Coordinates of C-alpha atoms in Angstrom, one line a residue:
M20 CA -10.9 -30.4 43.5
N21 CA -9.2 -27.0 43.3
F22 CA -10.8 -23.5 43.8
N23 CA -7.9 -21.3 42.8
N24 CA -10.1 -18.8 41.2
L25 CA -12.2 -18.0 44.4
K26 CA -9.6 -15.1 45.2
L27 CA -9.5 -13.8 42.0
Y28 CA -13.3 -13.7 41.1
R29 CA -13.9 -12.2 44.6
K30 CA -11.3 -9.7 44.1
Q31 CA -13.0 -9.1 40.3
N32 CA -16.1 -8.4 42.0
G33 CA -14.8 -5.9 44.7
Y34 CA -15.6 -8.0 47.9
T35 CA -13.7 -8.5 50.9
Q36 CA -13.3 -12.0 52.3
E37 CA -16.0 -10.7 55.1
Q38 CA -18.8 -9.7 52.6
V39 CA -18.4 -12.8 50.8
A40 CA -18.7 -14.6 54.5
E41 CA -21.4 -12.4 55.4
K42 CA -23.5 -13.3 52.1
L43 CA -23.0 -16.8 52.3
G44 CA -23.6 -16.8 56.0
V45 CA -20.0 -18.6 57.1
S46 CA -16.8 -17.3 58.9
R47 CA -14.5 -15.1 57.2
Q48 CA -11.6 -18.1 58.3
A49 CA -13.8 -20.4 56.3
V50 CA -13.6 -18.1 53.2
A51 CA -9.9 -17.6 54.0
K52 CA -9.1 -21.4 54.0
W53 CA -11.0 -22.1 50.6
E54 CA -8.7 -19.4 48.7
R55 CA -6.0 -21.1 50.3
G56 CA -7.0 -24.4 49.4
E57 CA -6.9 -25.6 53.2
S58 CA -10.6 -26.7 52.9
V59 CA -13.3 -26.9 50.3
P60 CA -17.0 -25.2 50.3
D61 CA -19.9 -27.4 50.6
I62 CA -21.8 -28.1 47.2
E63 CA -24.3 -25.3 48.4
N64 CA -21.6 -22.6 48.8
V65 CA -20.4 -23.6 45.5
I66 CA -23.3 -22.7 44.0
A67 CA -23.8 -19.3 46.0
L68 CA -20.5 -18.2 45.2
A69 CA -21.3 -19.2 41.3
D70 CA -24.3 -16.8 41.6
M71 CA -22.3 -14.0 43.5
Y72 CA -19.8 -14.0 40.7
E73 CA -21.8 -14.8 38.1
V74 CA -19.6 -17.7 36.8
T75 CA -20.3 -21.0 36.0
V76 CA -20.0 -23.7 39.1
D77 CA -16.9 -25.3 36.5
S78 CA -15.0 -22.1 36.2
L79 CA -15.0 -22.0 40.2
V80 CA -13.6 -25.6 40.4
R81 CA -11.1 -26.0 37.5
N82 CA -7.9 -24.8 37.5
M83 CA -7.0 -22.3 34.6
T84 CA -3.4 -23.0 34.9
S85 CA -4.1 -26.5 34.5
L86 CA -6.1 -26.1 31.4
E87 CA -3.7 -23.9 29.8
D88 CA -1.2 -26.7 30.0
K89 CA -3.3 -29.2 28.2
R90 CA -3.6 -26.6 25.2
S91 CA -1.1 -26.6 22.3
D92 CA 1.8 -24.1 22.3
K93 CA -0.7 -21.6 20.0
K94 CA -3.8 -21.7 22.0
H95 CA -4.0 -19.8 25.1
M96 CA -6.3 -19.1 27.9
F97 CA -6.2 -16.1 29.4
G98 CA -8.5 -15.8 32.6
V99 CA -11.6 -13.6 33.2
T100 CA -11.8 -10.2 32.4
R101 CA -15.0 -7.9 33.0
V102 CA -16.4 -5.4 30.8
N103 CA -16.5 -1.9 32.9
D104 CA -19.5 0.6 32.6
K105 CA -18.2 2.4 29.8
G106 CA -17.9 -1.0 27.7
Q107 CA -14.2 -1.5 27.8
I108 CA -12.0 -4.6 28.7
T109 CA -8.6 -5.1 29.8
L110 CA -6.5 -7.4 28.1
P111 CA -4.4 -9.6 30.2
K112 CA -0.5 -8.7 30.4
K113 CA 0.2 -12.0 29.1
C114 CA -2.2 -11.8 26.1
R115 CA -0.7 -8.3 25.6
D116 CA 3.0 -9.8 25.3
I117 CA 2.1 -12.8 23.3
F118 CA 0.1 -10.8 20.7
G119 CA 2.7 -7.8 20.9
I120 CA -0.5 -5.6 21.2
K121 CA 0.4 -1.9 22.7
T122 CA -1.2 1.2 23.9
G123 CA -2.5 2.8 20.8
D124 CA -2.7 -0.8 18.5
A125 CA -5.6 -1.3 16.2
L126 CA -8.1 -4.1 17.1
L127 CA -10.3 -5.7 14.9
L128 CA -13.9 -7.0 16.5
L129 CA -15.6 -9.8 15.0
G130 CA -18.6 -11.5 16.3
D131 CA -20.7 -14.5 15.2
E132 CA -24.2 -14.7 17.4
D133 CA -23.6 -18.5 17.7
R134 CA -19.7 -18.6 18.1
G135 CA -18.7 -15.6 19.9
I136 CA -16.4 -12.6 19.5
A137 CA -12.9 -12.7 18.2
V138 CA -10.2 -9.7 18.5
V139 CA -7.9 -9.4 15.7
K140 CA -4.6 -7.0 15.7
I141 CA -4.6 -5.1 12.7
S142 CA -2.1 -2.2 13.6
E143 CA 0.1 -3.4 10.8
I144 CA -2.2 -2.6 8.2
F145 CA -2.6 1.0 9.4
D146 CA 1.0 1.6 9.8
K147 CA 2.1 0.8 6.0

């Protein structure tokens, strides 16, 4: 099992290692060891972490980098982002770089209630 995402989720949620440790009833050192890969949390703590970060257990234990490596050249997993209180998201730098998205670009948002949301860069249409 690989818990590379623990630090990412902790920081995204604005928690310190001390706060996570307190919520789980473990030591800060235990949280630090989990994040460094020196040990792994037991299943009860994995479930508690997933609940705390509002993610699936699967997303905690899978290595997103290894998932990225298994995909074809043109398919990408850029990681996790959160919607802020204004309904905004931040696109990861790698995503912006690959798709050439810059400040001021127009993006079309499409939605299918069964399949999810798609974002399509359409700046070229407006630039002509």
